DNA sequence: TATACTATTGCAACTTCTTGCAATAAGGAA
DNA sequence: TTCCTTATTGCAAGAAGTTGCAATAGTATA
């Protein structure tokens, strides 16, 4: 619980408030470590703060992602998941078949982002990206067909 | 209308059937040219085939995207959009502020995909990717603040 | 500590998306 | 053409995500 409070000064610096709802939401994201869907966050955080509602979860996740406290990612299908941004800067590579997931270091994309900025005129390209492919295991299985 | 029928042989080759619903859906995607949300496809295609239902639209778009007849993309917020894959192989770069959108040639990402395949062991990485940044216009505006 | 400002919440209603299942209709074979 | 197989559809119900607004409660200030 306390661990979530360390964000309080940073939130306030941006004109945001540290409410018990936000403490609960940050807490479950911290405890879980990985990424969670809004529904998962809602179910888990509700145990800590029973009066929590769904709109609050959605609005909070979106707000905190906008302010870079959280990373938002698509993991297929069109559903969003969120994770704490503090951990590190990475991207995702997910197997189309079995959903096995590995992380891509941000360094691997930095050069591309630089090139895109130069060629497009756009700036501050820092998207959190998810790639899809076939993992080694599923490559073998498909060969067997 | 006829233009959509050219897909029929390709669909059949994959065990899919060319129904009037699919003709209508492909037709609106063809007419519009760009990408459309499932709701937009539903509203437009319903004019051609009034008995069309939402589940059919969602299932069809997903199926056709899976078979590579369509490209699925996230354009922020977590909503999916679809466009005909035939046009060309490209990716998107969208302005975080004003939503202005430009296309990125696939060639710009090919090297990265190759590197990722080598380093990860994953194969057939060909994701349709959307990047976010600040367009030239919005960079100026933000400077003025 | 009390006050005032306003960010945030909960509620209720709504839109968007998904799922299971029985009925329908493409399209290959006779 | 007719029959048969089974992919596809529509329906109905439900899950997930969104929005507007009035009430609540953080937090800065006095």
Short mmCIF file of C-alpha atoms (C1' of nucleotides) in Angstrom, two decimals:
data_model
loop_
_atom_site.label_atom_id
_atom_site.label_comp_id
_atom_site.label_asym_id
_atom_site.label_seq_id
_atom_site.Cartn_x
_atom_site.Cartn_y
_atom_site.Cartn_z
CA UNK A 1 0.00 0.00 0.00
CA UNK A 2 2.67 2.43 1.10
CA UNK A 3 4.58 1.69 -2.07
CA UNK A 4 1.88 3.41 -4.11
CA UNK A 5 2.14 6.56 -2.02
CA UNK A 6 5.58 7.29 -3.35
CA UNK A 7 3.82 8.51 -6.49
CA UNK A 8 1.90 11.14 -4.56
CA UNK A 9 4.42 14.00 -4.96
CA UNK A 10 4.82 13.30 -8.68
CA UNK A 11 1.07 13.24 -9.17
CA UNK A 12 0.57 16.47 -7.25
CA UNK A 13 3.30 18.13 -9.26
CA UNK A 14 1.05 17.60 -12.26
CA UNK A 15 -2.09 18.84 -10.58
CA UNK A 16 -3.38 15.34 -9.90
CA UNK A 17 -4.65 14.11 -6.53
CA UNK A 18 -3.77 10.94 -4.67
CA UNK A 19 -7.10 9.36 -3.80
CA UNK A 20 -7.64 5.97 -2.15
CA UNK A 21 -8.97 4.71 -5.50
CA UNK A 22 -5.71 5.59 -7.19
CA UNK A 23 -3.70 4.07 -4.37
CA UNK A 24 -5.57 0.81 -4.84
CA UNK A 25 -5.14 0.84 -8.62
CA UNK A 26 -1.43 1.62 -8.44
CA UNK A 27 -1.04 -0.98 -5.75
CA UNK A 28 -2.42 -3.88 -7.78
CA UNK A 29 -0.32 -2.87 -10.77
CA UNK A 30 2.72 -2.79 -8.51
CA UNK A 31 1.97 -6.13 -6.88
CA UNK A 32 1.25 -7.91 -10.12
CA UNK A 33 4.30 -6.57 -11.92
CA UNK A 34 3.11 -7.36 -15.45
CA UNK A 35 0.31 -5.85 -17.46
CA UNK A 36 -3.36 -6.04 -16.58
CA UNK A 37 -6.60 -5.35 -18.41
CA UNK A 38 -8.96 -2.72 -17.01
CA UNK A 39 -11.30 -5.50 -15.91
CA UNK A 40 -8.52 -7.27 -14.06
CA UNK A 41 -7.51 -4.05 -12.36
CA UNK A 42 -11.12 -3.44 -11.41
CA UNK A 43 -11.58 -6.90 -9.88
CA UNK A 44 -8.33 -6.79 -7.92
CA UNK A 45 -8.45 -3.18 -6.77
CA UNK A 46 -12.03 -3.58 -5.63
CA UNK A 47 -10.81 -5.92 -2.92
CA UNK A 48 -8.84 -3.06 -1.45
CA UNK A 49 -11.41 -0.40 -2.05
CA UNK A 50 -14.86 -1.97 -2.45
CA UNK A 51 -16.67 1.17 -3.53
CA UNK A 52 -14.44 1.45 -6.60
CA UNK A 53 -16.38 1.64 -9.86
CA UNK A 54 -15.53 0.72 -13.45
CA UNK A 55 -15.62 4.22 -14.93
CA UNK A 56 -13.12 5.31 -12.30
CA UNK A 57 -10.78 2.49 -13.28
CA UNK A 58 -10.97 3.31 -16.97
CA UNK A 59 -10.54 7.03 -16.41
CA UNK A 60 -7.67 6.56 -14.00
CA UNK A 61 -5.77 4.16 -16.22
CA UNK A 62 -6.17 6.46 -19.19
CA UNK A 63 -5.15 9.55 -17.23
CA UNK A 64 -2.08 7.90 -15.70
CA UNK A 65 -1.03 6.49 -19.06
CA UNK A 66 -1.33 9.92 -20.63
CA UNK A 67 0.96 11.30 -17.94
CA UNK A 68 3.44 8.47 -18.49
CA UNK A 69 3.02 6.86 -15.07
CA UNK A 70 1.65 3.83 -16.90
CA UNK A 71 2.34 2.20 -20.23
CA UNK A 72 -0.64 1.23 -22.35
CA UNK A 73 -0.28 -1.62 -24.83
CA UNK A 74 -2.38 -3.59 -27.27
CA UNK A 75 -1.91 -7.31 -26.92
CA UNK A 76 -4.02 -8.40 -29.85
CA UNK A 77 -7.77 -8.37 -30.38
CA UNK A 78 -8.12 -4.68 -29.66
CA UNK A 79 -8.10 -4.80 -25.91
CA UNK A 80 -5.81 -2.52 -23.92
CA UNK A 81 -3.59 -3.56 -21.04
CA UNK A 82 -1.66 -1.35 -18.64
CA UNK A 83 1.53 -1.69 -16.61
CA UNK A 84 3.67 0.57 -14.44
CA UNK A 85 6.04 2.60 -16.56
CA UNK A 86 8.74 2.78 -13.89
CA UNK A 87 10.05 -0.71 -14.46
CA UNK A 88 11.76 -0.12 -17.74
CA UNK A 89 11.40 0.92 -21.28
CA UNK A 90 10.44 -2.04 -23.41
CA UNK A 91 8.14 -3.35 -26.10
CA UNK A 92 6.35 -6.64 -26.65
CA UNK A 93 6.65 -9.49 -29.10
CA UNK A 94 3.75 -11.93 -28.93
CA UNK A 95 3.26 -15.29 -30.63
CA UNK A 96 0.29 -15.24 -32.96
CA UNK A 97 -0.52 -18.86 -32.11
CA UNK A 98 0.16 -19.51 -28.43
CA UNK A 99 0.37 -15.91 -27.17
CA UNK A 100 3.84 -16.54 -25.67
CA UNK A 101 5.30 -13.14 -24.97
CA UNK A 102 8.81 -11.74 -24.77
CA UNK A 103 10.13 -8.25 -24.21
CA UNK A 104 12.03 -6.17 -26.74
CA UNK A 105 14.51 -3.68 -25.35
CA UNK A 106 13.75 -0.12 -26.31
CA UNK A 107 17.31 0.23 -27.60
CA UNK A 108 16.39 -2.06 -30.49
CA UNK A 109 13.87 0.51 -31.75
CA UNK A 110 15.71 3.73 -31.00
CA UNK A 111 17.43 3.90 -34.36
CA UNK A 112 14.16 3.35 -36.21
CA UNK A 113 12.43 6.05 -34.20
CA UNK A 114 15.26 8.44 -35.06
CA UNK A 115 14.98 7.62 -38.74
CA UNK A 116 11.21 8.07 -38.71
CA UNK A 117 11.55 11.45 -37.02
CA UNK A 118 14.00 12.60 -39.67
CA UNK A 119 11.99 11.37 -42.63
CA UNK A 120 8.53 12.38 -41.40
CA UNK A 121 9.08 15.63 -39.52
CA UNK A 122 7.15 14.18 -36.60
CA UNK A 123 8.90 14.36 -33.20
CA UNK A 124 8.89 12.57 -29.86
CA UNK A 125 8.02 9.23 -31.35
CA UNK A 126 8.15 6.96 -28.35
CA UNK A 127 5.26 4.57 -28.91
CA UNK A 128 4.99 1.48 -26.80
CA UNK A 129 4.77 -1.09 -29.58
CA UNK A 130 3.56 -4.67 -29.76
CA UNK A 131 4.80 -6.97 -32.53
CA UNK A 132 3.37 -10.31 -33.56
CA UNK A 133 5.17 -13.34 -34.96
CA UNK A 134 5.52 -17.08 -34.53
CA UNK A 135 7.53 -18.28 -31.53
CA UNK A 136 10.13 -21.06 -32.02
CA UNK A 137 7.82 -23.70 -30.54
CA UNK A 138 4.90 -22.88 -32.84
CA UNK A 139 7.21 -22.76 -35.87
CA UNK A 140 8.01 -26.43 -35.28
CA UNK A 141 4.40 -27.42 -34.75
CA UNK A 142 3.34 -25.72 -37.98
CA UNK A 143 6.07 -27.52 -39.88
CA UNK A 144 4.59 -30.81 -38.70
CA UNK A 145 1.28 -30.07 -40.40
CA UNK B 1 -20.46 -3.93 -56.04
CA UNK B 2 -18.84 -5.96 -58.79
CA UNK B 3 -15.44 -4.87 -57.59
CA UNK B 4 -15.93 -6.84 -54.38
CA UNK B 5 -16.66 -9.99 -56.30
CA UNK B 6 -13.11 -10.21 -57.55
CA UNK B 7 -12.26 -11.52 -54.10
CA UNK B 8 -14.60 -14.47 -54.47
CA UNK B 9 -12.09 -16.92 -55.96
CA UNK B 10 -9.47 -16.05 -53.36
CA UNK B 11 -11.99 -16.47 -50.56
CA UNK B 12 -13.18 -19.81 -51.89
CA UNK B 13 -9.61 -21.02 -52.22
CA UNK B 14 -9.44 -20.68 -48.45
CA UNK B 15 -12.72 -22.40 -47.77
CA UNK B 16 -14.58 -19.13 -47.24
CA UNK B 17 -17.86 -18.24 -48.93
CA UNK B 18 -18.81 -15.05 -50.70
CA UNK B 19 -22.06 -13.95 -49.12
CA UNK B 20 -23.98 -10.75 -49.85
CA UNK B 21 -22.99 -9.54 -46.39
CA UNK B 22 -19.33 -9.91 -47.27
CA UNK B 23 -19.85 -8.26 -50.61
CA UNK B 24 -21.38 -5.25 -48.84
CA UNK B 25 -18.60 -5.07 -46.27
CA UNK B 26 -15.82 -5.35 -48.83
CA UNK B 27 -17.61 -2.83 -50.98
CA UNK B 28 -17.72 -0.06 -48.40
CA UNK B 29 -14.07 -0.66 -47.55
CA UNK B 30 -13.24 -0.42 -51.22
CA UNK B 31 -15.30 2.71 -51.80
CA UNK B 32 -13.96 4.51 -48.77
CA UNK B 33 -10.35 3.68 -49.45
CA UNK B 34 -9.04 4.43 -45.95
CA UNK B 35 -9.66 2.65 -42.69
CA UNK B 36 -13.00 2.31 -40.98
CA UNK B 37 -14.15 1.27 -37.55
CA UNK B 38 -16.50 -1.72 -37.23
CA UNK B 39 -19.33 0.67 -36.39
CA UNK B 40 -18.67 2.74 -39.50
CA UNK B 41 -18.58 -0.39 -41.64
CA UNK B 42 -21.84 -1.51 -40.06
CA UNK B 43 -23.61 1.78 -40.71
CA UNK B 44 -22.44 2.03 -44.31
CA UNK B 45 -22.81 -1.61 -45.32
CA UNK B 46 -26.28 -1.74 -43.84
CA UNK B 47 -27.42 0.65 -46.54
CA UNK B 48 -26.53 -1.97 -49.12
CA UNK B 49 -27.73 -4.96 -47.15
CA UNK B 50 -30.25 -3.83 -44.52
CA UNK B 51 -30.51 -7.14 -42.73
CA UNK B 52 -26.81 -7.03 -41.86
CA UNK B 53 -26.15 -7.33 -38.13
CA UNK B 54 -23.31 -6.16 -35.89
CA UNK B 55 -21.98 -9.58 -34.91
CA UNK B 56 -21.64 -10.41 -38.59
CA UNK B 57 -19.62 -7.27 -39.19
CA UNK B 58 -17.28 -7.94 -36.29
CA UNK B 59 -16.82 -11.59 -37.20
CA UNK B 60 -16.28 -10.85 -40.86
CA UNK B 61 -13.72 -8.11 -40.26
CA UNK B 62 -11.81 -10.35 -37.86
CA UNK B 63 -11.90 -13.33 -40.19
CA UNK B 64 -10.81 -11.36 -43.25
CA UNK B 65 -8.02 -9.69 -41.27
CA UNK B 66 -6.79 -13.07 -40.08
CA UNK B 67 -6.64 -14.23 -43.70
CA UNK B 68 -4.78 -11.06 -44.71
CA UNK B 69 -7.51 -9.68 -46.95
CA UNK B 70 -7.76 -6.79 -44.51
CA UNK B 71 -5.30 -4.95 -42.32
CA UNK B 72 -6.28 -4.30 -38.73
CA UNK B 73 -4.77 -1.31 -36.94
CA UNK B 74 -5.02 0.47 -33.63
CA UNK B 75 -5.37 4.20 -34.02
CA UNK B 76 -5.19 5.13 -30.37
CA UNK B 77 -7.69 4.68 -27.59
CA UNK B 78 -7.93 0.93 -28.04
CA UNK B 79 -10.38 0.88 -30.90
CA UNK B 80 -9.62 -1.18 -33.99
CA UNK B 81 -9.96 0.00 -37.57
CA UNK B 82 -9.78 -2.02 -40.78
CA UNK B 83 -8.74 -1.36 -44.35
CA UNK B 84 -8.24 -3.39 -47.51
CA UNK B 85 -4.82 -5.00 -47.55
CA UNK B 86 -4.53 -4.92 -51.33
CA UNK B 87 -3.59 -1.27 -51.56
CA UNK B 88 -0.10 -1.55 -50.23
CA UNK B 89 2.06 -2.50 -47.33
CA UNK B 90 2.34 0.39 -44.96
CA UNK B 91 2.18 1.48 -41.34
CA UNK B 92 0.78 4.54 -39.61
CA UNK B 93 2.22 7.52 -37.80
CA UNK B 94 -0.38 9.55 -35.95
CA UNK B 95 -0.09 12.89 -34.16
CA UNK B 96 -0.82 12.58 -30.47
CA UNK B 97 -2.44 16.02 -30.43
CA UNK B 98 -4.37 16.59 -33.62
CA UNK B 99 -4.59 12.99 -34.92
CA UNK B 100 -3.01 13.97 -38.26
CA UNK B 101 -1.93 10.78 -39.90
CA UNK B 102 0.76 9.82 -42.39
CA UNK B 103 1.85 6.50 -43.82
CA UNK B 104 5.18 4.80 -43.23
CA UNK B 105 6.47 2.58 -46.00
CA UNK B 106 6.96 -0.99 -44.96
CA UNK B 107 10.53 -0.85 -46.28
CA UNK B 108 11.41 1.45 -43.37
CA UNK B 109 10.64 -1.35 -40.91
CA UNK B 110 11.96 -4.34 -42.81
CA UNK B 111 15.44 -4.15 -41.37
CA UNK B 112 14.09 -3.93 -37.84
CA UNK B 113 11.84 -6.93 -38.38
CA UNK B 114 14.82 -8.90 -39.64
CA UNK B 115 16.88 -7.94 -36.61
CA UNK B 116 14.07 -8.86 -34.24
CA UNK B 117 13.67 -12.25 -35.89
CA UNK B 118 17.37 -12.95 -35.49
CA UNK B 119 17.61 -11.85 -31.89
CA UNK B 120 14.34 -13.34 -30.66
CA UNK B 121 13.97 -16.59 -32.60
CA UNK B 122 10.44 -15.51 -33.52
CA UNK B 123 9.58 -15.63 -37.22
CA UNK B 124 7.21 -14.01 -39.69
CA UNK B 125 7.09 -10.75 -37.83
CA UNK B 126 4.95 -8.58 -40.10
CA UNK B 127 2.83 -6.59 -37.70
CA UNK B 128 0.88 -3.66 -38.98
CA UNK B 129 2.20 -1.01 -36.61
CA UNK B 130 0.94 2.39 -35.52
CA UNK B 131 3.36 4.94 -34.10
CA UNK B 132 2.52 8.12 -32.23
CA UNK B 133 4.40 11.41 -32.19
CA UNK B 134 3.90 15.15 -32.57
CA UNK B 135 3.33 16.44 -36.09
CA UNK B 136 5.23 19.55 -37.29
CA UNK B 137 2.22 21.79 -36.79
CA UNK B 138 1.63 20.72 -33.20
CA UNK B 139 5.32 21.03 -32.37
CA UNK B 140 5.09 24.75 -33.18
CA UNK B 141 1.91 25.26 -31.22
CA UNK B 142 3.39 23.59 -28.15
CA UNK B 143 6.47 25.80 -28.36
CA UNK B 144 4.24 28.82 -28.16
CA UNK B 145 2.87 27.77 -24.76
"C1'" DT C 1 -7.52 24.33 11.74
"C1'" DA C 2 -11.07 26.23 8.74
"C1'" DT C 3 -12.13 27.65 3.90
"C1'" DA C 4 -12.38 27.56 -0.93
"C1'" DC C 5 -11.24 25.69 -5.21
"C1'" DT C 6 -11.68 22.14 -8.36
"C1'" DA C 7 -10.05 17.33 -9.48
"C1'" DT C 8 -12.20 13.11 -8.89
"C1'" DT C 9 -15.83 10.02 -7.96
"C1'" DG C 10 -20.26 7.33 -8.39
"C1'" DC C 11 -24.40 6.84 -10.67
"C1'" DA C 12 -27.20 5.84 -14.52
"C1'" DA C 13 -27.74 5.38 -19.12
"C1'" DC C 14 -25.61 4.31 -23.22
"C1'" DT C 15 -22.53 2.52 -26.98
"C1'" DT C 16 -19.46 -0.89 -28.50
"C1'" DC C 17 -18.04 -5.53 -28.75
"C1'" DT C 18 -18.60 -10.72 -27.84
"C1'" DT C 19 -20.62 -15.39 -27.47
"C1'" DG C 20 -23.64 -19.58 -28.00
"C1'" DC C 21 -26.80 -21.66 -30.67
"C1'" DA C 22 -30.33 -22.86 -33.97
"C1'" DA C 23 -31.67 -21.67 -38.72
"C1'" DT C 24 -30.06 -20.45 -43.28
"C1'" DA C 25 -27.85 -20.60 -47.56
"C1'" DA C 26 -23.16 -21.03 -50.38
"C1'" DG C 27 -21.12 -23.99 -53.49
"C1'" DG C 28 -19.20 -28.68 -54.59
"C1'" DA C 29 -20.79 -33.29 -56.13
"C1'" DA C 30 -24.16 -36.37 -58.13
"C1'" DT D 1 -30.79 -29.19 -61.42
"C1'" DT D 2 -31.07 -31.25 -56.99
"C1'" DC D 3 -28.92 -32.77 -52.82
"C1'" DC D 4 -25.64 -32.45 -49.10
"C1'" DT D 5 -22.21 -30.56 -46.27
"C1'" DT D 6 -20.93 -27.08 -43.36
"C1'" DA D 7 -19.58 -22.04 -43.35
"C1'" DT D 8 -22.14 -18.17 -42.17
"C1'" DT D 9 -25.84 -15.60 -40.36
"C1'" DG D 10 -29.27 -13.50 -37.06
"C1'" DC D 11 -30.99 -13.50 -32.64
"C1'" DA D 12 -30.76 -12.71 -27.88
"C1'" DA D 13 -28.26 -12.03 -23.96
"C1'" DG D 14 -24.24 -10.41 -21.84
"C1'" DA D 15 -19.56 -8.27 -21.15
"C1'" DA D 16 -16.64 -4.39 -21.80
"C1'" DG D 17 -15.94 0.36 -22.32
"C1'" DT D 18 -17.82 5.44 -22.39
"C1'" DT D 19 -20.18 9.81 -21.17
"C1'" DG D 20 -22.59 13.66 -18.64
"C1'" DC D 21 -23.54 15.47 -14.49
"C1'" DA D 22 -24.26 16.36 -9.64
"C1'" DA D 23 -22.06 15.22 -5.22
"C1'" DT D 24 -17.76 14.38 -2.83
"C1'" DA D 25 -13.34 15.03 -1.02
"C1'" DG D 26 -8.09 16.18 -1.82
"C1'" DT D 27 -5.02 19.98 -1.14
"C1'" DA D 28 -3.35 24.68 -1.23
"C1'" DT D 29 -4.03 28.91 1.24
"C1'" DA D 30 -5.05 31.86 4.88
#
